[in-house]
Coordinates of N, CA and C in Angstrom, one line a residue:
M1020 N -28.6 -0.1 -66.2 CA -29.1 0.0 -67.6 C -28.3 1.2 -68.0
L1021 N -27.9 2.0 -67.5 CA -26.3 3.2 -68.3 C -25.4 1.9 -68.8
K1022 N -25.0 1.2 -67.9 CA -23.6 0.3 -68.3 C -24.1 -0.3 -69.7
T1023 N -25.2 -1.0 -69.7 CA -25.9 -1.8 -70.7 C -26.0 -1.2 -72.2
K1024 N -26.5 0.5 -72.2 CA -26.7 1.2 -73.1 C -25.1 1.4 -73.4
K1025 N -24.3 1.7 -72.8 CA -22.9 2.0 -73.1 C -22.4 0.8 -73.8
L1026 N -22.7 -0.5 -73.5 CA -22.2 -1.7 -74.2 C -22.5 -1.7 -75.6
R1027 N -23.9 -1.5 -75.7 CA -24.7 -1.6 -76.8 C -23.6 -0.4 -78.0
I1028 N -23.8 0.5 -77.3 CA -23.2 1.7 -78.3 C -21.5 1.4 -78.7
F1029 N -21.0 0.8 -77.6 CA -19.6 0.2 -78.0 C -19.7 -0.9 -79.0
G1030 N -20.5 -1.7 -78.9 CA -20.6 -2.6 -79.8 C -21.0 -2.1 -81.2
L1031 N -22.1 -1.4 -81.0 CA -22.4 -0.9 -82.8 C -21.0 -0.4 -83.3
L1032 N -20.4 0.6 -82.3 CA -18.9 1.0 -83.3 C -17.9 0.3 -83.3
L1033 N -17.9 -0.6 -82.9 CA -17.0 -1.9 -83.1 C -17.3 -2.6 -84.3
S1034 N -18.4 -2.7 -84.6 CA -19.2 -3.2 -85.8 C -18.8 -2.6 -86.7
L1035 N -19.3 -1.5 -86.6 CA -19.0 -0.5 -87.9 C -17.3 -0.2 -88.4
I1036 N -16.5 -0.1 -87.3 CA -15.2 -0.3 -87.4 C -14.8 -1.7 -88.4
I1037 N -15.1 -2.5 -87.9 CA -15.0 -4.0 -88.7 C -15.4 -3.9 -89.9
I1038 N -16.6 -3.4 -90.3 CA -17.3 -3.3 -91.5 C -16.4 -2.2 -92.4
C1039 N -16.1 -1.3 -91.9 CA -15.3 -0.4 -92.6 C -13.7 -1.0 -93.1
L1040 N -13.2 -1.5 -92.1 CA -11.7 -2.2 -92.4 C -12.1 -3.5 -93.6
L1041 N -12.9 -4.0 -93.2 CA -13.4 -5.0 -94.8 C -13.4 -4.4 -95.7
G1042 N -14.0 -3.4 -95.8 CA -14.5 -2.8 -96.9 C -13.2 -2.2 -97.8
L1043 N -12.4 -1.7 -96.8 CA -11.0 -1.1 -97.4 C -9.9 -2.3 -97.7
S1044 N -10.4 -3.5 -97.3 CA -9.1 -4.4 -97.8 C -9.5 -4.9 -98.7
Q1045 N -10.9 -4.9 -98.9 CA -11.3 -5.8 -100.4 C -11.1 -4.7 -101.5
I1046 N -10.4 -3.5 -101.6 CA -10.1 -3.0 -102.6 C -8.5 -2.7 -102.5
S1047 N -8.0 -3.2 -101.7 CA -6.5 -2.6 -101.2 C -5.4 -3.7 -101.7
F1048 N -5.8 -4.3 -103.0 CA -4.7 -5.4 -103.6 C -4.0 -4.3 -104.8
A1049 N -2.8 -5.0 -104.9 CA -2.1 -4.3 -105.7 C -1.8 -5.3 -106.9
T1050 N -1.1 -4.7 -108.1 CA -0.7 -5.4 -109.3 C 0.5 -5.1 -109.8
E1051 N 1.1 -6.0 -110.2 CA 2.8 -5.7 -110.6 C 2.9 -6.4 -111.9
Q1052 N 3.4 -5.4 -113.0 CA 3.4 -6.0 -114.1 C 4.9 -6.6 -114.5
P1053 N 5.1 -7.6 -114.9 CA 4.5 -7.6 -116.5 C 3.0 -7.9 -116.9
S1054 N 2.5 -7.8 -118.2 CA 1.1 -7.8 -118.7 C 0.6 -9.3 -117.9
I1055 N -0.7 -8.8 -117.6 CA -1.5 -10.1 -116.8 C -1.9 -10.7 -117.9
P1056 N -2.1 -12.0 -117.9 CA -2.9 -12.9 -119.3 C -4.2 -12.9 -119.3
K1057 N -4.9 -13.1 -119.7 CA -6.4 -13.1 -120.3 C -6.6 -14.5 -119.3
V1058 N -7.6 -14.4 -118.6 CA -8.2 -15.1 -117.7 C -9.7 -15.6 -117.9
E1059 N -9.9 -16.8 -118.4 CA -11.1 -17.4 -118.9 C -11.8 -18.3 -117.9
L1060 N -13.3 -18.4 -118.4 CA -13.9 -19.9 -118.0 C -13.8 -20.9 -119.0
P1061 N -14.3 -22.1 -118.4 CA -14.6 -22.5 -117.1 C -12.7 -22.7 -116.3
L1062 N -13.3 -22.3 -114.9 CA -12.5 -22.4 -114.2 C -12.4 -23.9 -113.0
I1063 N -11.2 -24.1 -112.6 CA -11.0 -25.4 -111.7 C -10.1 -24.8 -110.9
V1064 N -10.1 -25.3 -109.3 CA -9.0 -25.1 -108.4 C -8.8 -26.1 -107.6
T1065 N -7.4 -26.4 -107.7 CA -6.8 -27.5 -106.7 C -6.1 -27.1 -105.9
T1066 N -5.3 -28.1 -104.9 CA -4.3 -27.8 -104.1 C -3.1 -28.3 -104.2
C1067 N -2.2 -28.0 -103.8 CA -0.7 -28.8 -103.5 C -0.3 -29.1 -102.4
G1068 N -1.2 -29.8 -101.8 CA -0.7 -30.1 -100.1 C -1.9 -30.0 -99.4
Q1069 N -3.0 -30.0 -99.7 CA -4.0 -30.3 -98.8 C -4.7 -29.5 -98.0
S1070 N -3.8 -27.8 -98.2 CA -4.4 -27.1 -97.3 C -6.0 -26.4 -97.8
P1071 N -6.4 -25.5 -96.7 CA -7.8 -25.2 -97.0 C -7.5 -23.9 -98.1
G1072 N -6.8 -23.6 -98.7 CA -6.5 -22.4 -99.7 C -7.7 -22.8 -100.6
A1073 N -7.9 -24.1 -101.6 CA -8.5 -24.3 -102.6 C -10.2 -24.1 -102.1
L1074 N -10.3 -24.6 -100.8 CA -11.8 -24.6 -100.3 C -11.9 -23.0 -100.3
M1075 N -11.1 -22.0 -99.7 CA -11.4 -20.6 -99.6 C -11.7 -19.9 -100.8
I1076 N -10.9 -20.5 -102.0 CA -11.2 -19.9 -103.6 C -12.5 -20.2 -103.8
W1077 N -12.9 -21.8 -103.7 CA -14.2 -21.9 -104.2 C -15.6 -21.2 -103.4
V1078 N -15.1 -21.1 -102.3 CA -16.2 -20.5 -101.2 C -16.2 -18.8 -101.6
L1079 N -15.3 -18.3 -102.0 CA -15.5 -16.9 -102.4 C -15.7 -16.7 -104.1
S1080 N -15.6 -17.8 -104.7 CA -16.1 -17.6 -106.0 C -17.7 -18.2 -105.9
K1081 N -18.1 -18.8 -105.0 CA -19.3 -18.9 -105.1 C -20.2 -17.6 -104.6
Q1082 N -19.3 -16.8 -103.7 CA -20.1 -15.5 -103.1 C -20.3 -14.7 -104.1
I1083 N -19.4 -14.7 -105.5 CA -19.6 -13.4 -106.3 C -20.1 -14.1 -107.5
K1084 N -20.7 -15.4 -107.4 CA -21.5 -15.9 -108.3 C -20.4 -16.4 -109.6
L1085 N -19.2 -16.6 -109.3 CA -18.4 -17.0 -110.2 C -18.4 -18.7 -110.6
P1086 N -18.7 -18.7 -111.4 CA -18.6 -20.4 -111.9 C -17.1 -21.0 -111.3
C1087 N -17.2 -21.7 -110.5 CA -15.5 -22.7 -110.3 C -15.9 -24.0 -109.9
D1088 N -15.0 -25.1 -110.3 CA -15.4 -26.4 -109.9 C -14.2 -26.4 -108.9
R1089 N -14.2 -27.2 -107.9 CA -12.8 -27.8 -106.9 C -12.8 -29.2 -106.8
K1090 N -11.6 -29.4 -106.9 CA -11.2 -31.2 -106.9 C -10.0 -31.0 -106.1
D1091 N -10.0 -31.1 -104.7 CA -8.9 -31.2 -104.0 C -7.6 -32.4 -104.4
L1092 N -8.3 -33.5 -105.0 CA -7.3 -34.5 -105.3 C -7.6 -34.5 -107.0
L1093 N -7.6 -33.6 -107.3 CA -7.6 -33.1 -109.0 C -6.6 -34.2 -109.8
T1094 N -6.9 -34.6 -110.9 CA -5.7 -35.6 -111.5 C -5.6 -35.2 -112.9
A1095 N -4.6 -35.8 -113.8 CA -4.3 -35.2 -115.0 C -5.5 -35.7 -116.1
E1096 N -6.0 -37.0 -115.6 CA -6.8 -37.6 -116.2 C -8.5 -36.6 -116.2
D1097 N -8.7 -36.2 -115.0 CA -9.7 -35.6 -114.9 C -9.3 -34.3 -116.1
L1098 N -8.3 -33.9 -116.3 CA -8.5 -32.5 -117.2 C -8.6 -33.1 -118.4
K1099 N -8.4 -34.3 -119.0 CA -8.4 -34.8 -120.2 C -9.6 -35.3 -120.2
A1100 N -10.7 -36.0 -119.4 CA -12.3 -36.0 -119.2 C -12.9 -35.1 -119.9
K1101 N -12.6 -33.9 -119.0 CA -13.1 -32.4 -119.0 C -13.1 -32.1 -120.6
A1102 N -11.8 -31.9 -121.1 CA -11.6 -31.7 -122.6 C -12.4 -32.5 -123.6
D1103 N -12.4 -34.3 -123.0 CA -13.5 -34.7 -123.9 C -14.8 -34.4 -124.1
E1104 N -15.2 -34.0 -123.4 CA -16.5 -33.2 -123.3 C -16.8 -32.1 -123.8
S1105 N -15.8 -31.8 -124.5 CA -15.7 -30.4 -125.7 C -15.9 -29.3 -125.0
N1106 N -15.6 -29.2 -123.6 CA -15.6 -28.0 -122.8 C -14.8 -28.0 -121.7
P1107 N -13.5 -28.0 -122.3 CA -12.2 -28.0 -121.4 C -12.1 -26.8 -120.7
Y1108 N -11.5 -27.3 -119.7 CA -11.2 -25.6 -118.4 C -10.0 -24.9 -119.2
K1109 N -9.9 -23.5 -119.1 CA -9.2 -22.8 -119.7 C -8.5 -22.0 -118.4
T1110 N -8.9 -22.2 -117.5 CA -8.2 -21.7 -116.0 C -8.0 -22.6 -114.9
L1111 N -7.0 -22.9 -114.3 CA -6.5 -23.8 -113.4 C -5.7 -22.8 -112.3
I1112 N -6.4 -22.8 -111.1 CA -5.5 -22.5 -110.1 C -5.2 -23.3 -108.9
I1113 N -4.0 -23.4 -108.8 CA -3.3 -24.5 -107.8 C -2.8 -23.3 -106.7
T1114 N -3.4 -23.7 -105.3 CA -3.0 -23.4 -104.2 C -2.0 -23.7 -103.5
T1115 N -0.8 -23.3 -102.9 CA 0.3 -23.9 -102.5 C 0.5 -23.7 -100.7
G1116 N 1.1 -24.5 -100.2 CA 1.1 -24.5 -99.0 C 0.4 -25.9 -98.4
T1117 N 1.1 -26.6 -97.4 CA 0.4 -27.9 -97.0 C 0.0 -27.9 -95.9
S1118 N -0.6 -28.8 -95.7 CA -1.5 -29.6 -94.3 C -1.5 -30.7 -94.0
M1119 N -0.6 -31.0 -92.9 CA -0.2 -32.3 -92.8 C -1.6 -33.2 -92.1
K1120 N -2.7 -32.2 -91.6 CA -3.8 -32.9 -91.4 C -4.9 -33.3 -92.6
G1121 N -4.6 -32.4 -93.4 CA -5.2 -32.4 -94.6 C -4.9 -33.6 -95.3
M1122 N -3.6 -33.8 -95.8 CA -2.9 -34.7 -96.6 C -3.2 -36.2 -95.6
G1123 N -2.9 -36.1 -94.2 CA -3.3 -37.3 -93.6 C -4.9 -38.0 -93.9
A1124 N -5.8 -36.7 -93.9 CA -7.3 -37.2 -94.0 C -7.6 -37.7 -95.4
A1125 N -6.7 -37.1 -96.4 CA -6.7 -37.7 -97.9 C -5.9 -38.7 -98.1
G1126 N -5.0 -39.4 -97.3 CA -4.4 -40.8 -97.4 C -3.1 -40.1 -98.5
V1127 N -2.6 -39.1 -98.2 CA -1.5 -38.9 -99.3 C -0.4 -38.2 -98.3
D1128 N 0.9 -37.9 -99.1 CA 1.8 -37.4 -98.7 C 2.5 -36.1 -99.5
I1129 N 3.3 -35.4 -99.4 CA 3.9 -34.3 -100.3 C 4.6 -35.1 -101.3
D1130 N 5.3 -36.3 -101.3 CA 5.5 -36.9 -102.5 C 4.4 -37.2 -103.6
Y1131 N 3.5 -37.6 -103.0 CA 2.2 -37.9 -104.1 C 1.6 -36.7 -104.7
E1132 N 1.8 -35.6 -103.6 CA 1.3 -34.4 -104.0 C 1.9 -33.7 -105.3
V1133 N 3.4 -34.2 -105.0 CA 4.3 -33.1 -106.1 C 4.0 -33.7 -107.3
A1134 N 4.0 -35.4 -107.2 CA 3.9 -36.1 -108.4 C 2.4 -35.9 -109.1
R1135 N 1.5 -35.7 -108.4 CA 0.0 -35.3 -108.8 C -0.2 -34.1 -109.5
I1136 N 0.6 -33.1 -109.0 CA 0.6 -31.6 -109.4 C 1.3 -31.5 -110.8
E1137 N 2.4 -32.5 -110.9 CA 3.3 -32.1 -111.9 C 2.7 -32.9 -113.1
A1138 N 2.0 -33.9 -112.9 CA 1.3 -34.4 -113.9 C 0.0 -33.3 -114.5
I1139 N -0.4 -32.9 -113.5 CA -1.6 -32.1 -113.8 C -1.0 -30.8 -114.6
I1140 N 0.2 -30.3 -114.3 CA 0.7 -29.2 -114.8 C 1.2 -29.5 -116.4
E1141 N 1.7 -30.7 -116.7 CA 1.9 -31.3 -117.8 C 0.8 -31.4 -118.8
E1142 N -0.1 -31.8 -118.7 CA -1.4 -31.9 -119.2 C -2.2 -30.7 -119.5
A1143 N -2.1 -29.6 -118.4 CA -2.7 -28.4 -118.4 C -2.0 -27.6 -119.5
K1144 N -0.8 -27.6 -119.9 CA 0.2 -27.2 -120.7 C -0.1 -27.7 -122.2
K1145 N -0.3 -29.3 -122.2 CA -0.9 -29.7 -123.5 C -2.4 -28.9 -124.1
E1146 N -2.9 -28.7 -123.3 CA -4.3 -28.3 -123.3 C -4.6 -26.9 -123.3
G1147 N -3.6 -26.1 -123.3 CA -3.3 -24.7 -122.9 C -4.1 -23.9 -122.1
I1148 N -4.3 -24.8 -121.0 CA -4.9 -24.2 -119.9 C -3.8 -23.2 -119.2
L1149 N -4.5 -22.2 -118.7 CA -3.7 -21.1 -117.9 C -3.9 -21.3 -116.8
I1150 N -2.4 -21.5 -116.0 CA -2.2 -21.9 -114.7 C -1.6 -20.8 -114.0
I1151 N -2.5 -20.7 -113.0 CA -2.3 -19.6 -111.6 C -2.1 -20.2 -110.7
G1152 N -0.7 -19.8 -110.2 CA -0.2 -20.1 -108.6 C -0.5 -19.4 -107.6
A1153 N -1.0 -20.2 -106.6 CA -1.7 -18.9 -105.3 C -1.0 -19.7 -103.9
H1154 N -0.8 -18.5 -103.1 CA -0.6 -18.6 -101.8 C -1.2 -17.9 -101.0
I1155 N -2.0 -18.4 -100.5 CA -3.1 -17.4 -99.8 C -3.4 -17.4 -98.2
E1156 N -2.6 -18.1 -97.5 CA -2.9 -18.6 -96.3 C -1.9 -18.1 -95.3
G1157 N -0.8 -17.2 -95.8 CA 0.2 -16.5 -94.9 C 1.2 -17.5 -94.5
M1158 N 2.2 -16.7 -93.6 CA 3.3 -17.6 -93.7 C 3.5 -18.8 -92.5
A1159 N 1.9 -18.8 -92.2 CA 1.9 -20.3 -91.6 C 2.1 -21.5 -92.6
R1160 N 2.1 -21.0 -93.9 CA 2.4 -22.1 -94.8 C 3.3 -22.2 -95.5
R1161 N 4.4 -21.4 -94.6 CA 5.5 -21.4 -95.5 C 6.7 -21.9 -94.3
V1162 N 6.7 -23.0 -93.5 CA 7.2 -23.1 -92.3 C 8.3 -24.4 -92.6
D1163 N 8.1 -25.2 -93.4 CA 8.8 -26.2 -93.3 C 9.0 -27.1 -95.0
A1164 N 9.7 -27.9 -95.0 CA 10.1 -28.5 -96.3 C 9.1 -29.0 -97.3
T1165 N 7.9 -29.4 -96.6 CA 6.7 -29.7 -97.5 C 6.1 -28.4 -98.2
D1166 N 5.9 -27.4 -97.1 CA 5.5 -26.3 -97.8 C 6.2 -25.5 -98.8
A1167 N 7.9 -25.7 -98.8 CA 8.6 -25.2 -99.9 C 8.7 -26.3 -100.8
A1168 N 8.5 -27.5 -101.0 CA 7.9 -28.4 -102.1 C 6.9 -28.0 -103.1
S1169 N 5.8 -27.7 -102.1 CA 4.6 -27.4 -102.7 C 4.7 -26.1 -103.7
I1170 N 5.5 -25.2 -103.2 CA 5.5 -23.8 -103.8 C 6.6 -24.0 -104.7
A1171 N 7.6 -24.9 -104.7 CA 8.6 -25.3 -105.7 C 8.0 -25.7 -106.8
T1172 N 7.0 -26.6 -106.8 CA 6.3 -27.3 -107.8 C 5.5 -26.6 -108.7
V1173 N 4.6 -25.6 -108.0 CA 3.6 -24.7 -108.6 C 4.2 -23.5 -109.0
I1174 N 4.9 -22.8 -108.5 CA 5.0 -21.2 -108.8 C 5.9 -21.1 -110.1
P1175 N 6.9 -21.9 -110.2 CA 7.8 -21.7 -111.7 C 7.3 -22.0 -113.0
E1176 N 6.1 -22.6 -112.6 CA 5.2 -23.3 -113.7 C 4.1 -22.3 -114.3
S1177 N 3.7 -21.3 -113.1 CA 2.7 -20.4 -113.5 C 2.8 -19.5 -114.2
K1178 N 1.5 -18.8 -114.8 CA 1.7 -17.8 -115.9 C 1.1 -16.6 -115.1
L1179 N 0.9 -16.7 -113.7 CA 0.3 -15.6 -112.8 C 0.1 -16.2 -111.5
L1180 N 0.5 -15.3 -110.8 CA 0.9 -15.4 -109.3 C -0.6 -14.4 -108.5
L1181 N -1.0 -15.0 -107.3 CA -1.9 -14.5 -106.8 C -1.7 -14.7 -105.2
I1182 N -0.9 -13.8 -104.8 CA -0.1 -14.0 -103.3 C -0.7 -12.8 -102.2
R1183 N -1.1 -13.4 -101.1 CA -1.5 -12.6 -100.1 C -0.3 -12.0 -99.4
E1184 N -0.4 -10.7 -98.9 CA 0.5 -10.0 -98.7 C 1.4 -10.5 -97.5
D1185 N 1.1 -11.1 -96.5 CA 1.6 -11.7 -95.3 C 2.3 -13.3 -95.6
S1186 N 2.0 -13.3 -97.0 CA 2.8 -14.7 -97.6 C 4.1 -14.3 -97.8
N1187 N 4.1 -13.3 -98.1 CA 5.4 -12.4 -98.8 C 6.0 -11.6 -98.1
E1188 N 6.2 -11.5 -96.8 CA 6.8 -10.7 -95.6 C 8.3 -10.6 -96.1
D1189 N 8.8 -11.8 -96.8 CA 10.3 -11.6 -96.9 C 10.7 -11.5 -98.4
G1190 N 9.6 -10.9 -99.2 CA 9.9 -10.7 -100.5 C 10.0 -12.1 -101.6
Y1191 N 9.8 -13.2 -100.9 CA 10.0 -14.6 -101.5 C 9.5 -14.5 -103.2
F1192 N 8.2 -14.4 -102.9 CA 7.1 -14.4 -104.1 C 7.4 -13.3 -105.3
T1193 N 7.9 -12.0 -104.7 CA 8.2 -10.9 -105.5 C 9.2 -11.0 -106.2
K1194 N 10.4 -11.8 -105.6 CA 11.6 -11.9 -106.2 C 11.4 -13.1 -107.3
A1195 N 10.8 -14.1 -106.8 CA 10.3 -15.3 -107.8 C 10.0 -14.9 -109.1
A1196 N 8.8 -14.0 -108.9 CA 8.0 -13.4 -110.2 C 8.9 -12.7 -111.0
E1197 N 9.9 -11.8 -110.4 CA 10.8 -10.8 -111.2 C 11.9 -11.7 -111.9
E1198 N 12.5 -12.8 -111.4 CA 13.4 -13.3 -111.7 C 12.7 -14.4 -113.4
Q1199 N 11.4 -14.8 -113.1 CA 11.1 -15.6 -113.9 C 10.1 -15.3 -114.8
G1200 N 9.8 -13.5 -114.8 CA 8.8 -13.0 -115.7 C 7.6 -13.4 -115.6
I1201 N 7.0 -13.5 -114.2 CA 5.6 -14.0 -113.9 C 4.7 -12.7 -113.3
P1202 N 3.7 -12.2 -114.0 CA 2.8 -11.3 -113.5 C 2.2 -11.9 -111.9
I1203 N 2.2 -10.6 -111.2 CA 1.9 -11.3 -109.7 C 0.8 -10.2 -109.2
I1204 N -0.1 -10.7 -108.7 CA -1.2 -9.8 -107.9 C -1.1 -10.0 -106.5
T1205 N -0.8 -9.2 -106.0 CA -0.8 -9.5 -104.1 C -2.0 -8.6 -103.7
F1206 N -2.4 -9.1 -102.6 CA -3.7 -8.3 -101.7 C -3.5 -8.6 -100.3
K1207 N -4.3 -7.8 -99.5 CA -3.9 -7.8 -98.2 C -4.5 -8.9 -97.4
E1208 N -6.0 -9.2 -97.8 CA -6.6 -10.4 -96.9 C -7.4 -11.1 -98.1
T1209 N -7.6 -12.5 -97.6 CA -8.2 -13.5 -98.6 C -9.4 -13.2 -99.1
L1210 N -10.2 -12.2 -98.2 CA -11.4 -11.7 -98.8 C -11.2 -10.9 -100.1
D1211 N -10.1 -10.3 -100.1 CA -9.9 -9.4 -101.5 C -9.9 -10.3 -102.5
L1212 N -9.6 -11.6 -102.9 CA -9.7 -12.3 -103.8 C -11.0 -12.0 -104.6
A1213 N -12.1 -11.5 -103.8 CA -13.3 -11.8 -104.6 C -13.4 -10.1 -105.5
D1214 N -12.7 -9.4 -105.5 CA -12.6 -8.3 -105.8 C -11.4 -8.4 -107.2
V1215 N -10.4 -9.4 -107.0 CA -9.4 -9.6 -107.7 C -10.0 -10.6 -108.9
F1216 N -10.8 -11.6 -108.5 CA -11.6 -12.3 -109.4 C -12.6 -11.4 -110.4
K1217 N -13.2 -10.7 -109.7 CA -14.1 -9.7 -110.4 C -13.4 -8.8 -111.7
K1218 N -12.1 -8.6 -111.4 CA -11.5 -7.9 -112.4 C -10.9 -9.0 -113.5
L1219 N -10.2 -9.9 -112.9 CA -9.8 -11.0 -113.9 C -10.6 -11.6 -115.1
F1220 N -11.9 -11.7 -114.1 CA -12.6 -12.6 -115.1 C -14.0 -11.4 -115.8
S1221 N -13.6 -10.4 -115.5 CA -14.2 -9.1 -116.5 C -15.9 -9.1 -116.0
M1222 N -16.0 -9.4 -114.6 CA -17.5 -9.5 -114.1 C -17.9 -8.1 -114.1
E1223 N -19.3 -8.1 -114.3 CA -19.8 -6.9 -114.3 C -20.3 -6.7 -112.6
E1224 N -20.3 -5.5 -112.0 CA -20.9 -5.0 -111.0 C -22.2 -5.5 -110.5

């Protein structure tokens, strides 16, 4: 009986610690200037490499009631069609880092992904859509040539970077941002993006 009670107390304390850590992580992101561009709706997210990053952003957006479309195989034609509806996208988030499993399931390879994203970026520029490059899955999405190709396709064309801190352990994204004059927002945990989005989209608490 005493042992059971102790286990319950331990479990409660552990839960409280986890909650506190999550609470702290949600506000521990950092911003590094140059100035951050104006970020507006409508918003769409896609992936360069079919990793789960775009899905993560979409789920977090739903949790904070931020309208966000998601299409993992988004095309330039999709952007054109949205513009033809007189309600063009104003912000495009492209997550970087690749998943061989994800690309296999989608029936694509990295060459297809790079060509698709390059066409999307070209169309987004024509339409004046803000391009945000993101790397939110840590160093596990920076291990090979496909990851490097995904990152190299997106980051230089972005007007803002969203980077999880453990994706930037070697300072790669910080250096890229400084060299190319791109504002960067870094954060500790993927969950912190909820707070990042609230600030970027000027959402009321």
